[in-house]
Amino acid sequence: MTVVARERVPLLTALLSIISLALVFGAAGGVIPQSAVPNVPAWLLEAIPTINVLISITAIGTILTGVRAIRRGAVDRHRVLMITSFLLFAAFLVLYLYRLIALGGSQPFPGPETIERFVYLPVLAIHILLAVVCIPLLYYVLLLAMSHSVGELYKTRHAQIGRIAATLWLISFSLGIVVYVLLHIVY
């Protein structure tokens, strides 16, 4: 990254976050037309939640291993694992958005109203809130890592924000798995 980009990490973080969140909320709200994505077979569309749960489980593993690596001083291993985690998140997000757009927005909860109100919706709300909070944090630490040498990173808020991002990311991925179980296994 250039020196200009290094000096504009907060601005780039804000721009990427706004674009990402606009896509997510546009897809969830049914604003993006179904014609914006190519048609795929129904079986593939139905497989996306399961693929995403597998991605989530894998990402939980790479995040935890990446945290362990940096605690042991294995900076290069940490970098590879956290970039892998981010790429897994990106793959998850692309598949999630594709499915939302292809289906015309969010689908209703298929279980009992009591479970929806007191279990599903609270878990979903926390999952969404943490995911929304994570997006700018992840962009910020990733942009810092891409624009600074390892030595320079120690003078930034990369480690501090990274710890917060990793914790929230782990919780969000875990709650996403709970949402999957409620939507596709239990009901």
N, CA and C of each residue as an Amber inpcrd file, in Angstrom:
protein
   561
   0.8430000  -1.1950000   0.0000000   0.0000000   0.0000000   0.0000000
   0.8770000   1.2430000   0.0000000   0.3730000   2.2580000  -0.5870000
   1.1360000   3.4950000  -0.6620000   1.0710000   4.2520000   0.6570000
   1.9410000   5.2530000   0.7660000   1.9420000   6.1030000   1.9580000
   0.6010000   6.8050000   2.0950000   0.0080000   7.1850000   0.9700000
  -1.2910000   7.8620000   0.9940000  -2.3360000   6.9570000   1.6330000
  -2.3540000   5.6790000   1.2320000  -3.3140000   4.7400000   1.8110000
  -3.0510000   4.5560000   3.2990000  -1.7830000   4.5030000   3.6790000
  -1.4190000   4.3410000   5.0930000  -1.9910000   5.4760000   5.9350000
  -1.9470000   6.6630000   5.3880000  -2.4480000   7.8360000   6.1080000
  -3.9760000   7.9030000   6.1150000  -4.5970000   7.1020000   5.2640000
  -6.0560000   7.1560000   5.1370000  -6.7400000   5.8660000   5.5790000
  -6.1110000   5.1130000   6.4560000  -6.7100000   3.8620000   6.9340000
  -8.1020000   4.1030000   7.5140000  -8.2960000   5.1110000   8.3680000
  -9.6640000   5.3330000   8.8840000 -10.6810000   5.6490000   7.7800000
 -10.2900000   6.4620000   6.8190000 -11.1990000   6.8100000   5.7210000
 -11.5110000   5.5760000   4.8710000 -10.4960000   4.8060000   4.5140000
 -10.7130000   3.5830000   3.7340000 -11.5780000   2.5900000   4.5060000
 -11.3470000   2.5030000   5.8110000 -12.1600000   1.6260000   6.6600000
 -13.6230000   2.0510000   6.5880000 -13.8660000   3.3420000   6.7110000
 -15.2410000   3.8510000   6.6730000 -15.8880000   3.5730000   5.3200000
 -15.1790000   3.8340000   4.2410000 -15.7390000   3.6150000   2.8990000
 -16.0590000   2.1380000   2.6540000 -15.1170000   1.2560000   2.9640000
 -15.3470000  -0.1770000   2.7790000 -16.4910000  -0.6690000   3.6640000
 -16.5630000  -0.1620000   4.8790000 -17.6290000  -0.5630000   5.8060000
 -18.9970000  -0.1170000   5.2970000 -19.0850000   1.1160000   4.8250000
 -20.3580000   1.6290000   4.3150000 -20.8180000   0.8150000   3.1060000
 -19.8970000   0.5390000   2.1900000 -20.2440000  -0.2480000   1.0060000
 -20.7050000  -1.6470000   1.4120000 -19.9570000  -2.2940000   2.2890000
 -20.2990000  -3.6440000   2.7250000 -21.6550000  -3.6870000   3.4250000
 -21.8630000  -2.7670000   4.3430000 -23.1180000  -2.7580000   5.0990000
 -24.3040000  -2.3840000   4.2100000 -24.0890000  -1.5040000   3.2410000
 -25.1650000  -1.1640000   2.3070000 -25.5660000  -2.3990000   1.5070000
 -24.5820000  -3.1820000   1.0750000 -24.8830000  -4.4240000   0.3530000
 -25.6610000  -5.4080000   1.2320000 -25.2070000  -5.5740000   2.4700000
 -25.8620000  -6.5180000   3.3760000 -27.2980000  -6.0920000   3.6500000
 -27.4930000  -4.8360000   4.0320000 -28.8450000  -4.3870000   4.3650000
 -29.7300000  -4.2880000   3.1260000 -29.1170000  -3.9450000   1.9910000
 -29.8810000  -3.9320000   0.7450000 -30.3570000  -5.3250000   0.3610000
 -29.4790000  -6.3070000   0.5250000 -29.8500000  -7.6980000   0.2190000
 -30.8830000  -8.2150000   1.2100000 -30.6690000  -7.9460000   2.5040000
 -31.5940000  -8.4280000   3.5350000 -32.9650000  -7.7760000   3.3950000
 -32.9810000  -6.5340000   2.9700000 -34.2450000  -5.8190000   2.8290000
 -34.9370000  -6.0470000   1.5030000 -34.3400000  -6.8510000   0.6420000
 -34.9600000  -7.1340000  -0.6440000 -34.8700000  -5.9730000  -1.6220000
 -33.9730000  -5.0190000  -1.3550000 -33.8340000  -3.8390000  -2.2070000
 -33.1020000  -4.1890000  -3.5110000 -32.1370000  -5.0820000  -3.4140000
 -31.3840000  -5.4900000  -4.6020000 -32.2370000  -6.4970000  -5.3630000
 -32.5280000  -6.2450000  -6.6260000 -33.4280000  -7.1380000  -7.3720000
 -32.8150000  -8.5250000  -7.6040000 -33.6810000  -9.5190000  -7.6240000
 -33.2410000 -10.8890000  -7.8570000 -32.5290000 -11.0240000  -9.2020000
 -32.8810000 -10.1950000 -10.1510000 -32.2510000 -10.2490000 -11.4650000
 -30.7740000  -9.8330000 -11.4250000 -30.3220000  -9.3010000 -10.2880000
 -28.9270000  -8.8660000 -10.1570000 -27.9680000 -10.0440000 -10.0170000
 -28.4990000 -11.2280000  -9.7230000 -27.6420000 -12.4060000  -9.5740000
 -28.0800000 -13.4890000 -10.5500000 -27.1380000 -14.3120000 -11.0030000
 -27.5220000 -15.3900000 -11.9260000 -28.3180000 -16.4720000 -11.2080000
 -29.1580000 -17.1530000 -11.9570000 -29.9140000 -18.2680000 -11.3950000
 -29.0020000 -19.4670000 -11.2040000 -29.2400000 -20.1990000 -10.1200000
 -28.5300000 -21.4570000  -9.8720000 -29.5730000 -22.5150000  -9.5550000
 -29.2020000 -23.7760000  -9.6450000 -30.1630000 -24.8220000  -9.2950000
 -30.6340000 -24.6780000  -7.8430000 -31.8640000 -25.0800000  -7.5890000
 -32.4490000 -24.9640000  -6.2470000 -31.6180000 -25.6920000  -5.2000000
 -31.0710000 -26.8570000  -5.5560000 -30.2780000 -27.6260000  -4.5880000
 -29.0570000 -26.8340000  -4.1220000 -28.4490000 -26.0500000  -5.0330000
 -27.2860000 -25.2450000  -4.6660000 -27.7020000 -24.0910000  -3.7590000
 -28.8050000 -23.4650000  -4.0710000 -29.3250000 -22.3890000  -3.2380000
 -29.6250000 -22.9010000  -1.8310000 -30.1970000 -24.1010000  -1.7490000
 -30.5110000 -24.7040000  -0.4480000 -29.2570000 -25.1520000   0.2980000
 -28.1730000 -25.4040000  -0.4230000 -26.9290000 -25.8590000   0.2110000
 -26.1260000 -24.7100000   0.8250000 -26.4070000 -23.4970000   0.4170000
 -25.6120000 -22.3510000   0.8830000 -25.5900000 -22.2270000   2.4110000
 -26.7110000 -22.3500000   3.1290000 -26.6120000 -22.2510000   4.5910000
 -25.6780000 -23.3010000   5.1980000 -25.7060000 -24.5070000   4.6800000
 -24.8230000 -25.5550000   5.2020000 -23.3660000 -25.2490000   4.8490000
 -23.1310000 -24.7950000   3.6420000 -21.7740000 -24.3950000   3.2520000
 -21.2950000 -23.2740000   4.1650000 -22.1660000 -22.3090000   4.4330000
 -21.7820000 -21.1930000   5.2910000 -21.5130000 -21.6150000   6.7260000
 -22.2250000 -22.6090000   7.2150000 -21.9450000 -23.0740000   8.5740000
 -20.5820000 -23.7780000   8.6090000 -20.2510000 -24.4920000   7.5530000
 -18.9330000 -25.1190000   7.4740000 -17.8350000 -24.0600000   7.3770000
 -18.0970000 -23.0120000   6.6150000 -17.1570000 -21.8890000   6.5500000
 -17.0060000 -21.2600000   7.9360000 -18.1160000 -21.0750000   8.6470000
 -18.0800000 -20.4790000   9.9880000 -17.2520000 -21.3160000  10.9550000
 -17.4500000 -22.6090000  10.9260000 -16.6900000 -23.5030000  11.8110000
 -15.2030000 -23.4270000  11.4720000 -14.8960000 -23.4270000  10.1800000
 -13.5030000 -23.3240000   9.7590000 -12.9100000 -21.9890000  10.1880000
 -13.6720000 -20.9080000  10.0300000 -13.1970000 -19.5800000  10.4230000
 -12.9670000 -19.4930000  11.9310000 -13.8310000 -20.0940000  12.7080000
 -13.6120000 -20.1210000  14.1570000 -12.2600000 -20.7790000  14.4500000
 -11.9810000 -21.8710000  13.7550000 -10.6960000 -22.5610000  13.9350000
  -9.5110000 -21.7080000  13.5230000  -9.6210000 -21.0150000  12.3790000
  -8.4890000 -20.1970000  11.9280000  -8.2950000 -18.9640000  12.8110000
  -9.3840000 -18.3990000  13.3070000  -9.2550000 -17.2400000  14.2150000
  -8.5780000 -17.6710000  15.5160000  -9.0640000 -18.7560000  16.1070000
  -8.4740000 -19.2340000  17.3660000  -7.0020000 -19.6010000  17.1850000
  -6.6860000 -20.2600000  16.0880000  -5.3000000 -20.6460000  15.8240000
  -4.4420000 -19.4090000  15.5550000  -5.0140000 -18.4160000  14.8780000
  -4.2960000 -17.1680000  14.6250000  -4.0050000 -16.4020000  15.9010000
  -4.9580000 -16.3800000  16.8120000  -4.7510000 -15.7250000  18.1110000
  -3.6480000 -16.4500000  18.8720000  -3.7030000 -17.7620000  18.8610000
  -2.6680000 -18.5550000  19.5460000  -1.2920000 -18.3120000  18.9180000
  -1.2490000 -18.2110000  17.6120000   0.0270000 -17.9870000  16.9290000
   0.6550000 -16.6590000  17.3390000  -0.1320000 -15.5980000  17.4020000
   0.4520000 -14.2950000  17.7490000   0.8740000 -14.2680000  19.2140000
   0.1480000 -14.9660000  20.0560000   0.5550000 -15.0450000  21.4710000
   1.8850000 -15.7620000  21.6300000   2.1900000 -16.6410000  20.7020000
   3.4650000 -17.3780000  20.7230000   4.5510000 -16.6640000  19.9210000
   4.1950000 -15.5130000  19.3700000   5.1800000 -14.7440000  18.6190000
   5.3520000 -15.1750000  17.1710000   4.4930000 -16.0280000  16.6770000
   4.5670000 -16.5090000  15.2990000   3.7990000 -15.5480000  14.3840000
   4.4310000 -14.4310000  14.0700000   3.7810000 -13.3510000  13.3310000
   3.3650000 -13.8000000  11.9270000   4.2640000 -14.4750000  11.2170000
   3.9340000 -14.9030000   9.8500000   2.7720000 -15.8860000   9.8480000
   2.7690000 -16.8270000  10.7840000   1.6520000 -17.7850000  10.8850000
   0.3510000 -17.0500000  11.2210000   0.4500000 -16.0870000  12.1430000
  -0.7100000 -15.2770000  12.5190000  -1.2770000 -14.5600000  11.2820000
  -0.3940000 -13.9540000  10.5130000  -0.8200000 -13.2200000   9.3200000
  -1.5630000 -14.1370000   8.3560000  -0.9890000 -15.2980000   8.0730000
  -1.6210000 -16.2430000   7.1410000  -2.9900000 -16.6760000   7.6690000
  -3.0710000 -16.9870000   8.9510000  -4.3370000 -17.4500000   9.5300000
  -5.3990000 -16.3580000   9.5530000  -5.0050000 -15.1400000   9.8400000
  -5.9930000 -14.0660000   9.9000000  -6.4390000 -13.6440000   8.4980000
  -5.5360000 -13.6860000   7.5350000  -5.9500000 -13.4200000   6.1480000
  -6.8840000 -14.5370000   5.6840000  -6.5660000 -15.7650000   6.0510000
  -7.4470000 -16.8920000   5.7280000  -8.8160000 -16.6900000   6.3670000
  -8.8340000 -16.2550000   7.6170000 -10.0990000 -15.9900000   8.3120000
 -10.9040000 -14.9220000   7.5810000 -10.2190000 -13.8680000   7.1540000
 -10.9070000 -12.7970000   6.4330000 -11.4540000 -13.2980000   5.0960000
 -10.6790000 -14.1030000   4.3900000 -11.1450000 -14.6600000   3.1110000
 -12.3330000 -15.6000000   3.3210000 -12.3000000 -16.3700000   4.4100000
 -13.4500000 -17.2180000   4.7420000 -14.6790000 -16.3520000   5.0140000
 -14.4780000 -15.2690000   5.7630000 -15.5760000 -14.3440000   6.0370000
 -16.1160000 -13.7580000   4.7380000 -15.2100000 -13.3810000   3.8320000
 -15.6400000 -12.8200000   2.5430000 -16.4380000 -13.8470000   1.7460000
 -15.9740000 -15.0970000   1.7390000 -16.6990000 -16.1640000   1.0310000
 -18.0780000 -16.3590000   1.6600000 -18.1220000 -16.3890000   2.9860000
 -19.3890000 -16.4980000   3.7070000 -20.3220000 -15.3700000   3.2730000
 -19.8040000 -14.1550000   3.2840000 -20.6230000 -12.9840000   2.9790000
 -21.1430000 -13.0100000   1.5400000 -20.2930000 -13.4030000   0.5990000
 -20.7260000 -13.4800000  -0.8000000 -21.8530000 -14.5030000  -0.9450000
 -21.6830000 -15.6750000  -0.3480000 -22.7230000 -16.7020000  -0.4350000
 -24.0020000 -16.2590000   0.2730000 -23.8590000 -15.6540000   1.4430000
 -25.0060000 -15.1730000   2.2060000 -25.7820000 -14.1250000   1.4020000
 -25.0410000 -13.1540000   0.8400000 -25.6890000 -12.1040000   0.0530000
 -26.3340000 -12.6730000  -1.2040000 -25.6350000 -13.5860000  -1.8570000
 -26.2080000 -14.2010000  -3.0550000 -27.5510000 -14.8420000  -2.7230000
 -27.5960000 -15.6200000  -1.6530000 -28.8260000 -16.3180000  -1.2820000
 -29.9340000 -15.3270000  -0.9120000 -29.5710000 -14.2960000  -0.1510000
 -30.5720000 -13.2860000   0.2150000 -31.1740000 -12.6330000  -1.0250000
 -30.3110000 -12.2700000  -1.9570000 -30.7920000 -11.6100000  -3.1740000
 -31.6180000 -12.5850000  -4.0070000 -31.1220000 -13.8050000  -4.1710000
 -31.8170000 -14.8030000  -4.9880000 -33.1990000 -15.1330000  -4.4270000
 -33.3310000 -15.0790000  -3.0930000 -34.6220000 -15.3740000  -2.4650000
 -35.4910000 -14.1330000  -2.2870000 -34.9600000 -12.9710000  -2.6030000
 -35.7370000 -11.7400000  -2.4810000 -35.7720000 -11.1730000  -1.0770000
 -34.7960000 -11.5320000  -0.2430000 -34.7180000 -11.0030000   1.1240000
 -34.7470000 -12.1040000   2.1530000 -34.8460000 -11.6980000   3.3960000
 -34.8600000 -12.6500000   4.5090000 -36.1020000 -13.5260000   4.4630000
 -35.9480000 -14.7300000   4.9360000 -37.0550000 -15.6740000   4.9770000
 -37.6290000 -15.7350000   6.4040000 -38.9080000 -16.0360000   6.5500000
 -39.5220000 -16.0850000   7.8890000 -39.0170000 -17.2680000   8.7070000
 -39.0510000 -17.1140000  10.0170000 -38.6760000 -18.1960000  10.9250000
 -39.7500000 -19.2840000  10.8660000 -39.3590000 -20.5470000  10.6380000
 -40.3550000 -21.6080000  10.4560000 -40.8680000 -22.2510000  11.7460000
 -40.3040000 -21.8710000  12.8900000 -40.6880000 -22.5130000  14.1470000
 -41.7990000 -21.7810000  14.8720000 -42.0940000 -22.2340000  16.0960000
 -43.1560000 -21.6150000  16.9050000 -42.8440000 -20.1500000  17.2400000
 -43.9150000 -19.3800000  17.3630000 -43.7600000 -17.9530000  17.6330000
 -43.0380000 -17.6860000  18.9560000 -43.2680000 -18.4970000  19.9580000
 -42.6040000 -18.3150000  21.2550000 -41.0930000 -18.4830000  21.1250000
 -40.6660000 -19.5000000  20.3970000 -39.2330000 -19.7270000  20.1720000
 -38.6630000 -18.5860000  19.3300000 -39.4310000 -18.1540000  18.3520000
 -38.9770000 -17.0470000  17.5150000 -38.7440000 -15.7960000  18.3580000
 -39.6960000 -15.4690000  19.1950000 -39.6450000 -14.2290000  19.9680000
 -38.5800000 -14.2530000  21.0590000 -38.4770000 -15.3820000  21.7790000
 -37.6150000 -15.3980000  22.9620000 -36.2570000 -16.0720000  22.7690000
 -36.0760000 -16.7730000  21.6550000 -34.7880000 -17.4280000  21.4020000
 -34.1900000 -16.9390000  20.0810000 -34.8950000 -17.2140000  18.9930000
 -34.3580000 -16.9280000  17.6590000 -34.0500000 -15.4480000  17.4470000
 -35.0310000 -14.5800000  17.6680000 -34.8190000 -13.1500000  17.4080000
 -33.7300000 -12.5280000  18.2880000 -33.6700000 -12.8440000  19.6020000
 -32.5560000 -12.3020000  20.3970000 -31.1850000 -12.7900000  19.9170000
 -31.0860000 -14.0870000  19.6040000 -29.8110000 -14.6210000  19.1150000
 -29.4580000 -13.9710000  17.7790000 -30.4380000 -13.8670000  16.8860000
 -30.2160000 -13.2510000  15.5840000 -29.8130000 -11.7840000  15.7330000
 -30.4710000 -11.0620000  16.6190000 -30.1630000  -9.6400000  16.8180000
 -28.7290000  -9.4490000  17.3070000 -28.3080000 -10.2600000  18.2660000
 -26.9310000 -10.1470000  18.7750000 -25.9360000 -10.5290000  17.6760000
 -26.2460000 -11.5980000  16.9440000 -25.3880000 -12.0340000  15.8370000
 -25.2270000 -10.9110000  14.8070000 -26.3300000 -10.2890000  14.4200000
 -26.2900000  -9.2130000  13.4260000 -25.5400000  -7.9990000  13.9790000
 -25.8370000  -7.6180000  15.2090000 -25.1610000  -6.4670000  15.8190000
 -23.6500000  -6.6850000  15.8450000 -23.2200000  -7.8610000  16.2860000
 -21.7820000  -8.1330000  16.3490000 -21.1630000  -8.1690000  14.9520000
 -21.8720000  -8.7270000  13.9920000 -21.3660000  -8.7570000  12.6190000
 -21.2040000  -7.3460000  12.0690000 -22.1710000  -6.4790000  12.3560000
 -22.1050000  -5.0860000  11.8920000 -20.9310000  -4.3670000  12.5510000
 -20.7400000  -4.5920000  13.8390000 -19.6310000  -3.9630000  14.5590000
 -18.2900000  -4.5040000  14.0590000 -18.2470000  -5.8050000  13.7470000
 -16.9970000  -6.4320000  13.3050000 -16.5040000  -5.9090000  11.9690000
 -17.3940000  -5.5840000  11.0830000 -16.9740000  -5.2070000   9.7250000
 -15.9570000  -4.0620000   9.7370000 -16.2360000  -2.9250000  10.3650000
 -15.2140000  -1.8690000  10.3500000 -13.9610000  -2.2450000  11.1470000
 -14.1250000  -3.0030000  12.2180000 -12.9510000  -3.4130000  12.9900000
 -12.0300000  -4.2960000  12.1500000 -12.6230000  -5.2250000  11.4110000
 -11.8350000  -6.1210000  10.5680000 -11.1390000  -5.3580000   9.4480000
 -11.8590000  -4.4680000   8.7980000 -11.2320000  -3.6580000   7.7510000
 -10.0810000  -2.8390000   8.3330000 -10.2990000  -2.2710000   9.4940000
  -9.2740000  -1.4230000  10.1150000  -7.9970000  -2.2090000  10.3900000
  -8.1070000  -3.3540000  11.0630000  -6.8930000  -4.1140000  11.3850000
  -6.2450000  -4.6880000  10.1280000  -7.0560000  -5.0810000   9.1550000
  -6.5120000  -5.5970000   7.9010000  -5.7720000  -4.4920000   7.1360000
  -6.3690000  -3.3170000   7.0510000  -5.7080000  -2.2050000   6.3600000
  -4.4370000  -1.7590000   7.0840000  -4.4670000  -1.7600000   8.4140000
  -3.2390000  -1.4550000   9.1570000  -2.1590000  -2.4750000   8.8380000
  -2.5330000  -3.7560000   8.8520000  -1.5640000  -4.8190000   8.5890000
  -1.0020000  -4.7370000   7.1730000  -1.8380000  -4.3250000   6.2330000
  -1.3950000  -4.2370000   4.8420000  -0.5380000  -2.9950000   4.5810000
  -0.6760000  -1.9820000   5.3980000   0.0090000  -0.7180000   5.1350000
   1.1940000  -0.4420000   6.0590000   1.4710000  -1.3510000   6.9840000
   2.5720000  -1.1560000   7.9240000   3.4340000  -2.4130000   7.9890000
   4.7060000  -2.2090000   8.2640000   5.5800000  -3.3570000   8.5080000
   5.2410000  -3.9220000   9.8870000   5.7400000  -5.1020000  10.1640000
   5.4740000  -5.7270000  11.4710000   5.9670000  -4.8230000  12.5960000
   7.1340000  -4.2700000  12.4390000   7.6790000  -3.3710000  13.4610000
   6.8140000  -2.1440000  13.6830000   6.2910000  -1.6160000  12.5970000
   5.4330000  -0.4310000  12.6910000   4.0790000  -0.7550000  13.3080000
   3.6000000  -1.9730000  13.0950000   2.2760000  -2.3550000  13.6220000
   2.2150000  -2.2470000  15.1400000   3.3440000  -2.4920000  15.7960000
   3.3650000  -2.4180000  17.2590000   3.1280000  -0.9920000  17.7640000
   3.2660000  -0.0120000  16.8760000   3.0410000   1.3910000  17.2460000
   1.6220000   1.8410000  16.8960000   0.8270000   0.9360000  16.3570000
  -0.5580000   1.2570000  15.9890000  -1.5120000   0.5760000  16.9670000
  -2.7970000   0.7110000  16.7060000  -3.8160000   0.0660000  17.5430000
  -4.2160000  -1.2990000  16.9820000  -3.3920000  -1.8520000  16.0820000
  -3.7000000  -3.1310000  15.4460000  -3.9700000  -4.2290000  16.4800000
  -3.0860000  -4.4040000  17.4280000  -3.2450000  -5.4850000  18.4190000
  -4.4650000  -5.2500000  19.2990000  -4.6370000  -4.0380000  19.7640000
  -5.7660000  -3.7070000  20.6420000  -7.1000000  -3.9170000  19.9290000
  -7.2380000  -3.3470000  18.7400000  -8.4770000  -3.4850000  17.9820000
  -8.6310000  -4.9260000  17.4900000  -7.5230000  -5.5600000  17.1360000
  -7.5610000  -6.9460000  16.6830000  -8.1140000  -7.8920000  17.7360000
  -7.7260000  -7.6870000  18.9990000  -8.2570000  -8.5370000  20.0860000
  -9.7710000  -8.3800000  20.2110000 -10.2290000  -7.1470000  20.1360000
 -11.6770000  -6.8890000  20.2120000 -12.3770000  -7.5150000  19.0070000
 -11.8260000  -7.2770000  17.8200000 -12.4300000  -7.8100000  16.5890000
 -12.4970000  -9.3340000  16.6280000 -11.4080000  -9.9720000  17.0420000
 -11.3740000 -11.4420000  17.0760000 -12.4210000 -11.9880000  18.0460000
 -12.5330000 -11.3670000  19.2050000 -13.5120000 -11.8260000  20.1930000
 -14.9370000 -11.6940000  19.6630000 -15.2600000 -10.5310000  19.1320000
 -16.6120000 -10.3070000  18.6080000 -16.8830000 -11.1870000  17.3940000
 -15.8800000 -11.3780000  16.5710000 -15.9870000 -12.2120000  15.3750000
 -16.2990000 -13.6530000  15.7570000 -15.5980000 -14.1510000  16.7800000
 -15.8370000 -15.5200000  17.2550000 -17.2620000 -15.6800000  17.7790000
 -17.7080000 -14.7170000  18.5520000 -19.0670000 -14.7830000  19.0990000
 -20.0920000 -14.7070000  17.9670000 -19.8750000 -13.8060000  17.0120000
 -20.8050000 -13.6610000  15.8950000 -20.8770000 -14.9400000  15.0700000
 -19.7260000 -15.5080000  14.7210000 -19.7300000 -16.7710000  13.9730000
 -20.4540000 -17.8670000  14.7600000 -20.2020000 -17.9400000  16.0650000
 -20.8430000 -18.9680000  16.9020000 -22.3580000 -18.7890000  16.9430000
 -22.7960000 -17.5560000  17.1000000 -24.2420000 -17.2990000  17.1130000
 -24.8640000 -17.5560000  15.7470000 -24.0980000 -17.3180000  14.6850000
 -24.5720000 -17.6500000  13.3450000 -24.8310000 -19.1440000  13.2050000
 -24.0050000 -19.9450000  13.8410000 -24.2110000 -21.3950000  13.8300000
 -25.4850000 -21.7480000  14.5890000 -25.7370000 -21.0650000  15.7070000
 -26.9730000 -21.2800000  16.4600000 -28.1820000 -20.9250000  15.5930000
 -28.1030000 -19.8130000  14.8770000 -29.1900000 -19.4080000  13.9770000
 -29.4180000 -20.4980000  12.9270000 -28.3390000 -21.0050000  12.3610000
 -28.4420000 -22.0850000  11.3680000 -29.1500000 -23.3020000  11.9600000
 -28.7420000 -23.6930000  13.1480000 -29.3470000 -24.8640000  13.7980000
 -30.8430000 -24.6470000  14.0010000 -31.2180000 -23.4700000  14.4550000
 -32.6410000 -23.1770000  14.6680000 -33.4240000 -23.1850000  13.3520000
 -32.8530000 -22.5990000  12.3050000 -33.5440000 -22.4850000  11.0290000
 -33.5610000 -23.7740000  10.2080000 -32.4880000 -24.5290000  10.2560000
 -32.3470000 -25.6320000   9.2950000 -32.2790000 -27.0210000   9.9060000
 -32.1230000 -27.0930000  11.2040000 -32.0590000 -28.4220000  11.8370000
 -33.2420000 -28.6290000  12.7780000 -33.4140000 -27.6860000  13.7060000
 -34.4910000 -27.8430000  14.6910000 -35.8530000 -27.6210000  14.0280000
 -35.9700000 -26.6000000  13.1730000 -37.2640000 -26.2930000  12.5590000
 -37.1330000 -26.3810000  11.0820000
